[in-house]
Amino acid sequence: MAVADSAPLPVGAAMYVAADGAIEGSITGGCVESAVVHEAMAVLAGGPAAVHTYGISDELAGTAGLTCGGTVHVFVHALSDSDAAAVADAYAAVRAGVPAALATVLDGDAAGATLAVIPDAREVAVAQQQQLHGHRTGPRLLWHSMERDASGLLDQGVTAIRSYGADGATLGAELRVFVRSFASPPQMVIFGAIDFSAALAPLAKELGYAVTISDPRAQFAGAPRFARAAAVHVGWPDGALDGRSFGPRDAILVFSHDPRLDVPALRSALATGAGYIGALGSRRTTAERNERMREAGVSDAEIARIHAPCGLDIGGRTPEETAISILAEIVATRAQRPSAPLRDTDGPIQPRDA
C-alpha cells in the first residue's frame, strides 16, 4: 500500500491468501510475508481489516523487518464476492492491454470495499468513458469521489492514497482510499536542453509524466540540472522518438530555437499519435517556422496540430511561469476543456464523464 525509504517491490504489490492457506503473489519478496499471512488468516476468521506496518525500526525488526532498512504499510482485508469480481475484471483488462485502476477503502465501515475503473477499450482514445465495478458500501459521495480521483490518477498512470471526509467529500482526512493504477505513465519528450526545459521537467514529473530531454549538443544536454527530473537523450530528434509509441496522453515539445532542429523535430512529432505537440517561440518565430515547415512538405492540416506558440496566455515571463502556462494547456487539451477562468464558466468544475 505504501513504502517509506526503500523496499524490494514497488507500491501496489499484492499478495492473496486463501482460507486453505494457498498464497499467490508477494509484497516484499519474502521479508514480511509470513507475518502478513498470519494477519490475513485472522481477517478470514472474522477479524477486522487493518493497515499493518513492518520495518527495520519496529518491534518486529528481528523477525519480520525489511533487510533493506525500509518500512512498508500493508492493508490486510477480505475480498467479498463483488470485490473479487472487481479485482478480476481489472486484471483481465490489464492482460488485454487496457489500463485499469483499483480503488480500495482503507478506513471506516466500508474498509476493504473495492472499485475498479476500466476505460472502454473501444473508446479510450476519444472519450475516456469508464466502466465501474464494485459494491457501494459507505457514503454515496465517497464512491463518486473515488471514481473521479481513480480516473484522474489512472490518466496520469499514478498510484497514490487519497483522503476524504467521513461523508466522502474531498475536504477531509477521515477516510483514506488507496488507488492502484495499472497504466504506464504518460510520456513527454522535450527537444532542446535549455532553461525552459529544466523548469518544465520537474513540474511535469510531479504530474506523472516520464520525461525525456533530447538535444544533439552533448555539452548542453550533459548538464546535471536536466538529469534530475528527466532521462537525457543526446542525438537528433528522430533518434529520440524511434521505436517509441505515443498516444493521446503523451506530449512532445520543441524548445530548441534552432531551425536545424525545429523542423526535423516537429516532423518527427507529427508522425506520432501524441495528443499534444507544442513549440516554443514568439509569434514571429512561429510564423517563420511554419513557412519552413510548408517548404519541407508539411501540410497546413498537420501544422494545425501544433500548439504554437505553446502555453496559455497568463503573462508568464520567467522559465518557471512559462512552464506552468504550457503544462496548463497540456492538461486542458487532454481533458478537452476550454482553458477559461472558472468564474467565467458554468457547469461542473470536475469532469463527470464517468
mmCIF file of C-alpha atoms in Angstrom:
data_model
loop_
_atom_site.group_PDB
_atom_site.id
_atom_site.type_symbol
_atom_site.label_atom_id
_atom_site.label_comp_id
_atom_site.label_asym_id
_atom_site.label_seq_id
_atom_site.Cartn_x
_atom_site.Cartn_y
_atom_site.Cartn_z
ATOM 1 C CA MET A 1 0.000 0.000 0.000
ATOM 2 C CA ALA A 2 2.816 2.439 0.899
ATOM 3 C CA VAL A 3 6.593 2.422 1.248
ATOM 4 C CA ALA A 4 8.971 4.601 3.256
ATOM 5 C CA ASP A 5 12.647 4.724 2.256
ATOM 6 C CA SER A 6 13.374 1.551 0.262
ATOM 7 C CA ALA A 7 11.611 -1.763 -0.301
ATOM 8 C CA PRO A 8 12.199 -4.775 -2.554
ATOM 9 C CA LEU A 9 8.938 -4.350 -4.501
ATOM 10 C CA PRO A 10 7.076 -1.204 -5.616
ATOM 11 C CA VAL A 11 3.986 0.338 -4.049
ATOM 12 C CA GLY A 12 0.922 -1.648 -5.096
ATOM 13 C CA ALA A 13 2.482 -5.109 -4.815
ATOM 14 C CA ALA A 14 -0.229 -7.545 -3.707
ATOM 15 C CA MET A 15 -0.497 -10.978 -2.144
ATOM 16 C CA TYR A 16 -3.628 -13.119 -1.980
ATOM 17 C CA VAL A 17 -4.210 -15.655 0.800
ATOM 18 C CA ALA A 18 -6.997 -18.252 0.597
ATOM 19 C CA ALA A 19 -8.757 -19.806 3.564
ATOM 20 C CA ASP A 20 -6.996 -23.110 2.835
ATOM 21 C CA GLY A 21 -3.617 -21.389 3.111
ATOM 22 C CA ALA A 22 -2.882 -21.094 -0.600
ATOM 23 C CA ILE A 23 -0.806 -17.991 -1.438
ATOM 24 C CA GLU A 24 -0.352 -16.062 -4.666
ATOM 25 C CA GLY A 25 1.876 -13.037 -5.167
ATOM 26 C CA SER A 26 4.340 -11.243 -2.916
ATOM 27 C CA ILE A 27 4.665 -7.935 -1.097
ATOM 28 C CA THR A 28 8.340 -7.641 -0.213
ATOM 29 C CA GLY A 29 9.901 -10.679 -1.816
ATOM 30 C CA GLY A 30 9.839 -12.656 1.432
ATOM 31 C CA CYS A 31 10.701 -10.123 4.157
ATOM 32 C CA VAL A 32 7.283 -9.809 5.831
ATOM 33 C CA GLU A 33 5.133 -12.376 4.040
ATOM 34 C CA SER A 34 4.866 -14.771 6.986
ATOM 35 C CA ALA A 35 3.596 -12.044 9.296
ATOM 36 C CA VAL A 36 1.112 -10.836 6.667
ATOM 37 C CA VAL A 37 -0.220 -14.366 6.145
ATOM 38 C CA HIS A 38 -0.835 -14.584 9.902
ATOM 39 C CA GLU A 39 -2.846 -11.324 9.803
ATOM 40 C CA ALA A 40 -4.699 -12.465 6.679
ATOM 41 C CA MET A 41 -5.822 -15.692 8.339
ATOM 42 C CA ALA A 42 -7.088 -13.648 11.296
ATOM 43 C CA VAL A 43 -9.153 -11.470 8.932
ATOM 44 C CA LEU A 44 -10.541 -14.538 7.149
ATOM 45 C CA ALA A 45 -11.589 -15.844 10.564
ATOM 46 C CA GLY A 46 -13.697 -12.730 11.107
ATOM 47 C CA GLY A 47 -11.173 -10.122 12.222
ATOM 48 C CA PRO A 48 -11.337 -6.509 11.023
ATOM 49 C CA ALA A 49 -9.479 -5.118 8.044
ATOM 50 C CA ALA A 50 -6.472 -3.055 9.115
ATOM 51 C CA VAL A 51 -3.253 -1.401 7.971
ATOM 52 C CA HIS A 52 -0.118 -3.064 9.388
ATOM 53 C CA THR A 53 3.346 -1.508 9.390
ATOM 54 C CA TYR A 54 6.557 -3.512 9.068
ATOM 55 C CA GLY A 55 10.069 -2.146 9.079
ATOM 56 C CA ILE A 56 13.561 -2.403 10.443
ATOM 57 C CA SER A 57 12.801 0.106 13.165
ATOM 58 C CA ASP A 58 9.740 -1.527 14.689
ATOM 59 C CA GLU A 59 9.366 -4.266 17.257
ATOM 60 C CA LEU A 60 9.310 -6.912 14.537
ATOM 61 C CA ALA A 61 12.745 -5.958 13.250
ATOM 62 C CA GLY A 62 14.261 -9.272 14.268
ATOM 63 C CA THR A 63 11.567 -11.434 12.683
ATOM 64 C CA ALA A 64 9.638 -9.500 10.063
ATOM 65 C CA GLY A 65 11.728 -6.429 9.352
ATOM 66 C CA LEU A 66 12.997 -5.363 5.974
ATOM 67 C CA THR A 67 16.620 -6.186 5.285
ATOM 68 C CA CYS A 68 16.821 -3.126 3.024
ATOM 69 C CA GLY A 69 16.085 -0.861 6.001
ATOM 70 C CA GLY A 70 12.770 0.490 4.727
ATOM 71 C CA THR A 71 9.216 0.424 6.052
ATOM 72 C CA VAL A 72 6.091 -0.912 4.350
ATOM 73 C CA HIS A 73 2.449 -0.313 5.214
ATOM 74 C CA VAL A 74 0.265 -3.275 4.251
ATOM 75 C CA PHE A 75 -3.535 -3.215 4.155
ATOM 76 C CA VAL A 76 -4.958 -6.623 5.028
ATOM 77 C CA HIS A 77 -8.625 -7.207 4.193
ATOM 78 C CA ALA A 78 -11.020 -9.859 2.979
ATOM 79 C CA LEU A 79 -12.402 -9.802 -0.567
ATOM 80 C CA SER A 80 -16.168 -10.101 -0.842
ATOM 81 C CA ASP A 81 -17.616 -11.679 -3.966
ATOM 82 C CA SER A 82 -18.186 -8.281 -5.588
ATOM 83 C CA ASP A 83 -14.736 -7.034 -4.579
ATOM 84 C CA ALA A 84 -13.144 -10.174 -6.002
ATOM 85 C CA ALA A 85 -15.088 -9.636 -9.227
ATOM 86 C CA ALA A 86 -13.820 -6.035 -9.410
ATOM 87 C CA VAL A 87 -10.217 -7.197 -8.973
ATOM 88 C CA ALA A 88 -10.666 -9.953 -11.569
ATOM 89 C CA ASP A 89 -12.170 -7.505 -14.073
ATOM 90 C CA ALA A 90 -9.292 -5.067 -13.597
ATOM 91 C CA TYR A 91 -6.660 -7.774 -14.014
ATOM 92 C CA ALA A 92 -8.440 -9.103 -17.115
ATOM 93 C CA ALA A 93 -8.376 -5.605 -18.612
ATOM 94 C CA VAL A 94 -4.655 -5.219 -17.890
ATOM 95 C CA ARG A 95 -3.916 -8.582 -19.508
ATOM 96 C CA ALA A 96 -5.845 -7.393 -22.559
ATOM 97 C CA GLY A 97 -3.715 -4.245 -22.734
ATOM 98 C CA VAL A 98 -6.380 -1.896 -21.331
ATOM 99 C CA PRO A 99 -5.393 0.448 -18.452
ATOM 100 C CA ALA A 100 -7.346 -0.048 -15.220
ATOM 101 C CA ALA A 101 -7.382 1.245 -11.649
ATOM 102 C CA LEU A 102 -8.437 -0.350 -8.364
ATOM 103 C CA ALA A 103 -9.588 1.932 -5.546
ATOM 104 C CA THR A 104 -9.823 0.332 -2.083
ATOM 105 C CA VAL A 105 -11.243 1.988 1.041
ATOM 106 C CA LEU A 106 -8.817 1.731 3.987
ATOM 107 C CA ASP A 107 -10.908 3.130 6.865
ATOM 108 C CA GLY A 108 -14.391 3.101 8.346
ATOM 109 C CA ASP A 109 -17.267 0.692 7.911
ATOM 110 C CA ALA A 110 -16.503 0.336 4.192
ATOM 111 C CA ALA A 111 -12.848 -0.682 4.762
ATOM 112 C CA GLY A 112 -11.875 -3.217 2.125
ATOM 113 C CA ALA A 113 -14.586 -2.236 -0.367
ATOM 114 C CA THR A 114 -13.059 -2.041 -3.842
ATOM 115 C CA LEU A 115 -13.989 -0.174 -7.015
ATOM 116 C CA ALA A 116 -12.492 -0.950 -10.437
ATOM 117 C CA VAL A 117 -12.327 1.796 -13.064
ATOM 118 C CA ILE A 118 -11.708 0.407 -16.552
ATOM 119 C CA PRO A 119 -11.686 2.558 -19.699
ATOM 120 C CA ASP A 120 -13.728 1.130 -22.551
ATOM 121 C CA ALA A 121 -11.091 -0.157 -24.970
ATOM 122 C CA ARG A 122 -13.219 0.832 -27.969
ATOM 123 C CA GLU A 123 -13.445 4.498 -26.963
ATOM 124 C CA VAL A 124 -10.479 5.168 -24.699
ATOM 125 C CA ALA A 125 -8.692 7.211 -27.360
ATOM 126 C CA VAL A 126 -11.524 9.701 -27.761
ATOM 127 C CA ALA A 127 -13.755 9.758 -24.730
ATOM 128 C CA GLN A 128 -12.144 8.046 -21.715
ATOM 129 C CA GLN A 129 -15.546 6.537 -20.897
ATOM 130 C CA GLN A 130 -15.455 4.350 -17.829
ATOM 131 C CA GLN A 131 -16.977 1.083 -16.738
ATOM 132 C CA LEU A 132 -17.479 0.894 -12.964
ATOM 133 C CA HIS A 133 -17.305 -2.289 -10.952
ATOM 134 C CA GLY A 134 -17.624 -2.962 -7.219
ATOM 135 C CA HIS A 135 -20.149 -2.658 -4.484
ATOM 136 C CA ARG A 136 -21.422 0.542 -2.955
ATOM 137 C CA THR A 137 -20.906 0.183 0.793
ATOM 138 C CA GLY A 138 -20.467 3.507 2.598
ATOM 139 C CA PRO A 139 -21.399 7.089 1.695
ATOM 140 C CA ARG A 140 -22.575 7.555 -1.878
ATOM 141 C CA LEU A 141 -20.428 10.675 -2.204
ATOM 142 C CA LEU A 142 -17.366 8.606 -1.308
ATOM 143 C CA TRP A 143 -17.853 6.374 -4.339
ATOM 144 C CA HIS A 144 -18.339 9.378 -6.575
ATOM 145 C CA SER A 145 -15.110 10.914 -5.258
ATOM 146 C CA MET A 146 -13.240 7.612 -5.597
ATOM 147 C CA GLU A 147 -14.465 7.165 -9.152
ATOM 148 C CA ARG A 148 -13.356 10.660 -10.182
ATOM 149 C CA ASP A 149 -9.945 10.532 -8.498
ATOM 150 C CA ALA A 150 -9.192 6.982 -9.649
ATOM 151 C CA SER A 151 -9.956 8.047 -13.221
ATOM 152 C CA GLY A 152 -7.643 11.031 -12.874
ATOM 153 C CA LEU A 153 -4.804 9.028 -11.347
ATOM 154 C CA LEU A 154 -5.192 6.334 -13.995
ATOM 155 C CA ASP A 155 -4.986 9.005 -16.668
ATOM 156 C CA GLN A 156 -1.615 10.003 -15.192
ATOM 157 C CA GLY A 157 -0.506 6.425 -14.541
ATOM 158 C CA VAL A 158 -0.046 7.264 -10.842
ATOM 159 C CA THR A 159 -0.610 5.045 -7.789
ATOM 160 C CA ALA A 160 -1.443 7.037 -4.642
ATOM 161 C CA ILE A 161 -3.519 7.379 -1.466
ATOM 162 C CA ARG A 162 -6.377 9.899 -1.409
ATOM 163 C CA SER A 163 -8.117 11.170 1.735
ATOM 164 C CA TYR A 164 -11.782 12.149 2.132
ATOM 165 C CA GLY A 165 -14.153 13.328 4.813
ATOM 166 C CA ALA A 166 -16.403 10.934 6.699
ATOM 167 C CA ASP A 167 -19.178 11.707 4.203
ATOM 168 C CA GLY A 168 -16.899 11.133 1.216
ATOM 169 C CA ALA A 169 -16.220 14.817 0.497
ATOM 170 C CA THR A 170 -12.807 15.689 -0.920
ATOM 171 C CA LEU A 171 -12.105 18.030 2.014
ATOM 172 C CA GLY A 172 -11.296 15.811 4.976
ATOM 173 C CA ALA A 173 -8.995 13.098 6.254
ATOM 174 C CA GLU A 174 -11.272 10.583 7.993
ATOM 175 C CA LEU A 175 -11.348 8.083 5.130
ATOM 176 C CA ARG A 176 -8.322 7.016 3.119
ATOM 177 C CA VAL A 177 -8.533 5.285 -0.250
ATOM 178 C CA PHE A 178 -5.656 3.501 -1.958
ATOM 179 C CA VAL A 179 -5.726 3.810 -5.754
ATOM 180 C CA ARG A 180 -3.579 1.345 -7.693
ATOM 181 C CA SER A 181 -3.129 2.387 -11.328
ATOM 182 C CA PHE A 182 -2.214 -0.269 -13.848
ATOM 183 C CA ALA A 183 -1.020 2.017 -16.634
ATOM 184 C CA SER A 184 2.302 3.208 -17.879
ATOM 185 C CA PRO A 185 2.872 6.906 -17.138
ATOM 186 C CA PRO A 186 2.282 9.343 -19.980
ATOM 187 C CA GLN A 187 5.391 10.280 -21.932
ATOM 188 C CA MET A 188 6.798 13.729 -22.521
ATOM 189 C CA VAL A 189 9.700 14.410 -24.869
ATOM 190 C CA ILE A 190 11.258 17.896 -24.846
ATOM 191 C CA PHE A 191 13.609 18.838 -27.666
ATOM 192 C CA GLY A 192 16.190 21.387 -26.575
ATOM 193 C CA ALA A 193 18.303 21.422 -23.415
ATOM 194 C CA ILE A 194 17.587 24.992 -22.312
ATOM 195 C CA ASP A 195 16.340 26.828 -19.208
ATOM 196 C CA PHE A 196 12.683 26.271 -20.130
ATOM 197 C CA SER A 197 13.259 22.505 -20.319
ATOM 198 C CA ALA A 198 14.932 22.470 -16.915
ATOM 199 C CA ALA A 199 11.989 24.410 -15.447
ATOM 200 C CA LEU A 200 9.270 22.291 -17.040
ATOM 201 C CA ALA A 201 10.681 18.785 -16.491
ATOM 202 C CA PRO A 202 10.318 18.581 -12.665
ATOM 203 C CA LEU A 203 6.784 20.003 -12.809
ATOM 204 C CA ALA A 204 5.808 17.506 -15.497
ATOM 205 C CA LYS A 205 7.316 14.700 -13.436
ATOM 206 C CA GLU A 206 5.109 15.733 -10.492
ATOM 207 C CA LEU A 207 2.102 15.391 -12.814
ATOM 208 C CA GLY A 208 3.115 11.807 -13.548
ATOM 209 C CA TYR A 209 4.965 12.217 -16.844
ATOM 210 C CA ALA A 210 8.019 10.181 -17.765
ATOM 211 C CA VAL A 211 10.128 12.988 -19.220
ATOM 212 C CA THR A 212 12.919 12.806 -21.792
ATOM 213 C CA ILE A 213 15.030 15.822 -22.771
ATOM 214 C CA SER A 214 16.738 15.486 -26.142
ATOM 215 C CA ASP A 215 19.497 17.593 -27.660
ATOM 216 C CA PRO A 216 22.314 16.691 -30.078
ATOM 217 C CA ARG A 217 24.687 19.058 -28.263
ATOM 218 C CA ALA A 218 26.316 16.922 -25.593
ATOM 219 C CA GLN A 219 27.814 19.902 -23.792
ATOM 220 C CA PHE A 220 24.314 21.284 -23.181
ATOM 221 C CA ALA A 221 22.406 18.042 -22.595
ATOM 222 C CA GLY A 222 25.061 16.811 -20.161
ATOM 223 C CA ALA A 223 24.314 19.484 -17.547
ATOM 224 C CA PRO A 224 23.202 17.817 -14.263
ATOM 225 C CA ARG A 225 20.095 20.002 -13.980
ATOM 226 C CA PHE A 226 18.444 18.141 -16.865
ATOM 227 C CA ALA A 227 19.066 14.659 -15.471
ATOM 228 C CA ARG A 228 17.459 15.487 -12.110
ATOM 229 C CA ALA A 229 13.913 15.064 -13.429
ATOM 230 C CA ALA A 230 14.311 13.530 -16.884
ATOM 231 C CA ALA A 231 16.050 10.933 -18.969
ATOM 232 C CA VAL A 232 18.549 12.619 -21.283
ATOM 233 C CA HIS A 233 18.967 11.696 -24.949
ATOM 234 C CA VAL A 234 21.963 13.059 -26.825
ATOM 235 C CA GLY A 235 21.204 12.929 -30.520
ATOM 236 C CA TRP A 236 18.934 14.123 -33.320
ATOM 237 C CA PRO A 237 15.135 14.219 -32.963
ATOM 238 C CA ASP A 238 14.324 11.082 -34.927
ATOM 239 C CA GLY A 239 16.571 9.061 -32.619
ATOM 240 C CA ALA A 240 14.690 10.276 -29.523
ATOM 241 C CA LEU A 241 11.348 9.060 -30.907
ATOM 242 C CA ASP A 242 12.497 5.978 -32.775
ATOM 243 C CA GLY A 243 10.904 2.761 -31.523
ATOM 244 C CA ARG A 244 8.517 4.533 -29.143
ATOM 245 C CA SER A 245 4.732 4.557 -29.368
ATOM 246 C CA PHE A 246 2.838 7.733 -28.448
ATOM 247 C CA GLY A 247 -0.862 8.121 -27.689
ATOM 248 C CA PRO A 248 -3.429 10.706 -26.570
ATOM 249 C CA ARG A 249 -1.907 11.074 -23.080
ATOM 250 C CA ASP A 250 1.587 11.869 -24.397
ATOM 251 C CA ALA A 251 3.215 15.217 -25.200
ATOM 252 C CA ILE A 252 6.094 16.280 -27.439
ATOM 253 C CA LEU A 253 7.569 19.769 -27.069
ATOM 254 C CA VAL A 254 10.069 21.614 -29.250
ATOM 255 C CA PHE A 255 12.134 24.182 -27.331
ATOM 256 C CA SER A 256 15.284 24.054 -29.451
ATOM 257 C CA HIS A 257 15.106 27.558 -31.048
ATOM 258 C CA ASP A 258 17.310 26.242 -33.849
ATOM 259 C CA PRO A 259 15.932 25.935 -37.405
ATOM 260 C CA ARG A 260 18.157 22.903 -37.989
ATOM 261 C CA LEU A 261 16.355 21.104 -35.141
ATOM 262 C CA ASP A 262 12.867 22.612 -35.062
ATOM 263 C CA VAL A 263 11.575 21.342 -38.399
ATOM 264 C CA PRO A 264 13.005 17.788 -38.083
ATOM 265 C CA ALA A 265 11.717 17.566 -34.509
ATOM 266 C CA LEU A 266 8.207 18.708 -35.432
ATOM 267 C CA ARG A 267 8.060 16.474 -38.496
ATOM 268 C CA SER A 268 9.047 13.508 -36.325
ATOM 269 C CA ALA A 269 6.467 14.503 -33.717
ATOM 270 C CA LEU A 270 3.706 14.810 -36.319
ATOM 271 C CA ALA A 271 4.416 11.251 -37.430
ATOM 272 C CA THR A 272 3.367 10.030 -33.944
ATOM 273 C CA GLY A 273 -0.029 9.807 -32.256
ATOM 274 C CA ALA A 274 0.954 12.178 -29.453
ATOM 275 C CA GLY A 275 -2.069 14.023 -28.094
ATOM 276 C CA TYR A 276 -0.174 17.274 -27.620
ATOM 277 C CA ILE A 277 2.573 18.698 -29.834
ATOM 278 C CA GLY A 278 3.866 22.137 -28.856
ATOM 279 C CA ALA A 279 6.583 24.534 -29.955
ATOM 280 C CA LEU A 280 8.015 27.448 -28.010
ATOM 281 C CA GLY A 281 8.626 30.843 -29.552
ATOM 282 C CA SER A 282 7.251 34.252 -30.372
ATOM 283 C CA ARG A 283 4.504 34.773 -32.937
ATOM 284 C CA ARG A 284 7.108 35.897 -35.476
ATOM 285 C CA THR A 285 9.223 32.826 -34.775
ATOM 286 C CA THR A 286 6.142 30.653 -35.135
ATOM 287 C CA ALA A 287 5.174 32.203 -38.485
ATOM 288 C CA GLU A 288 8.708 31.779 -39.858
ATOM 289 C CA ARG A 289 8.871 28.201 -38.602
ATOM 290 C CA ASN A 290 5.502 27.378 -40.169
ATOM 291 C CA GLU A 291 6.764 28.672 -43.510
ATOM 292 C CA ARG A 292 9.840 26.454 -43.267
ATOM 293 C CA MET A 293 7.551 23.541 -42.433
ATOM 294 C CA ARG A 294 5.487 24.169 -45.578
ATOM 295 C CA GLU A 295 8.658 24.328 -47.651
ATOM 296 C CA ALA A 296 9.592 20.946 -46.195
ATOM 297 C CA GLY A 297 6.282 19.467 -47.377
ATOM 298 C CA VAL A 298 4.250 19.689 -44.155
ATOM 299 C CA SER A 299 0.569 20.378 -44.837
ATOM 300 C CA ASP A 300 -1.491 23.099 -43.184
ATOM 301 C CA ALA A 301 -3.640 20.397 -41.560
ATOM 302 C CA GLU A 302 -0.541 18.950 -39.941
ATOM 303 C CA ILE A 303 0.675 22.373 -38.836
ATOM 304 C CA ALA A 304 -2.722 22.924 -37.199
ATOM 305 C CA ARG A 305 -1.925 20.035 -34.814
ATOM 306 C CA ILE A 306 0.949 22.046 -33.361
ATOM 307 C CA HIS A 307 0.275 24.269 -30.352
ATOM 308 C CA ALA A 308 2.483 27.219 -31.239
ATOM 309 C CA PRO A 309 3.244 29.429 -29.510
ATOM 310 C CA CYS A 310 2.584 26.807 -26.846
ATOM 311 C CA GLY A 311 1.065 27.638 -23.473
ATOM 312 C CA LEU A 312 -1.839 29.658 -22.106
ATOM 313 C CA ASP A 313 -1.802 33.455 -22.067
ATOM 314 C CA ILE A 314 -1.132 34.048 -18.360
ATOM 315 C CA GLY A 315 1.571 36.683 -18.801
ATOM 316 C CA GLY A 316 4.400 34.341 -17.893
ATOM 317 C CA ARG A 317 7.867 35.847 -18.189
ATOM 318 C CA THR A 318 10.252 33.519 -16.381
ATOM 319 C CA PRO A 319 11.020 29.929 -17.446
ATOM 320 C CA GLU A 320 9.047 28.690 -14.432
ATOM 321 C CA GLU A 321 5.971 30.781 -15.244
ATOM 322 C CA THR A 322 6.182 29.720 -18.873
ATOM 323 C CA ALA A 323 6.401 26.077 -17.797
ATOM 324 C CA ILE A 324 3.197 26.490 -15.784
ATOM 325 C CA SER A 325 1.377 28.016 -18.758
ATOM 326 C CA ILE A 326 2.485 25.157 -21.042
ATOM 327 C CA LEU A 327 1.544 22.423 -18.582
ATOM 328 C CA ALA A 328 -1.828 24.076 -18.006
ATOM 329 C CA GLU A 329 -2.507 23.958 -21.748
ATOM 330 C CA ILE A 330 -1.422 20.314 -21.922
ATOM 331 C CA VAL A 331 -3.786 19.366 -19.076
ATOM 332 C CA ALA A 332 -6.657 21.349 -20.613
ATOM 333 C CA THR A 333 -6.069 19.804 -24.045
ATOM 334 C CA ARG A 334 -6.042 16.295 -22.629
ATOM 335 C CA ALA A 335 -9.252 16.982 -20.687
ATOM 336 C CA GLN A 336 -10.830 18.773 -23.677
ATOM 337 C CA ARG A 337 -11.566 21.813 -21.527
ATOM 338 C CA PRO A 338 -11.674 25.449 -22.763
ATOM 339 C CA SER A 339 -8.886 26.846 -20.528
ATOM 340 C CA ALA A 340 -11.149 29.700 -19.412
ATOM 341 C CA PRO A 341 -11.233 31.205 -15.875
ATOM 342 C CA LEU A 342 -13.637 29.193 -13.731
ATOM 343 C CA ARG A 343 -15.596 32.311 -12.777
ATOM 344 C CA ASP A 344 -16.361 32.852 -16.464
ATOM 345 C CA THR A 345 -17.740 29.346 -16.978
ATOM 346 C CA ASP A 346 -20.620 27.332 -15.616
ATOM 347 C CA GLY A 347 -21.295 23.616 -15.222
ATOM 348 C CA PRO A 348 -19.239 21.118 -13.221
ATOM 349 C CA ILE A 349 -15.663 22.071 -12.374
ATOM 350 C CA GLN A 350 -14.525 18.452 -12.289
ATOM 351 C CA PRO A 351 -15.136 16.324 -15.416
ATOM 352 C CA ARG A 352 -18.048 13.919 -14.898
ATOM 353 C CA ASP A 353 -17.641 11.762 -17.992
ATOM 354 C CA ALA A 354 -17.984 8.636 -15.866
#
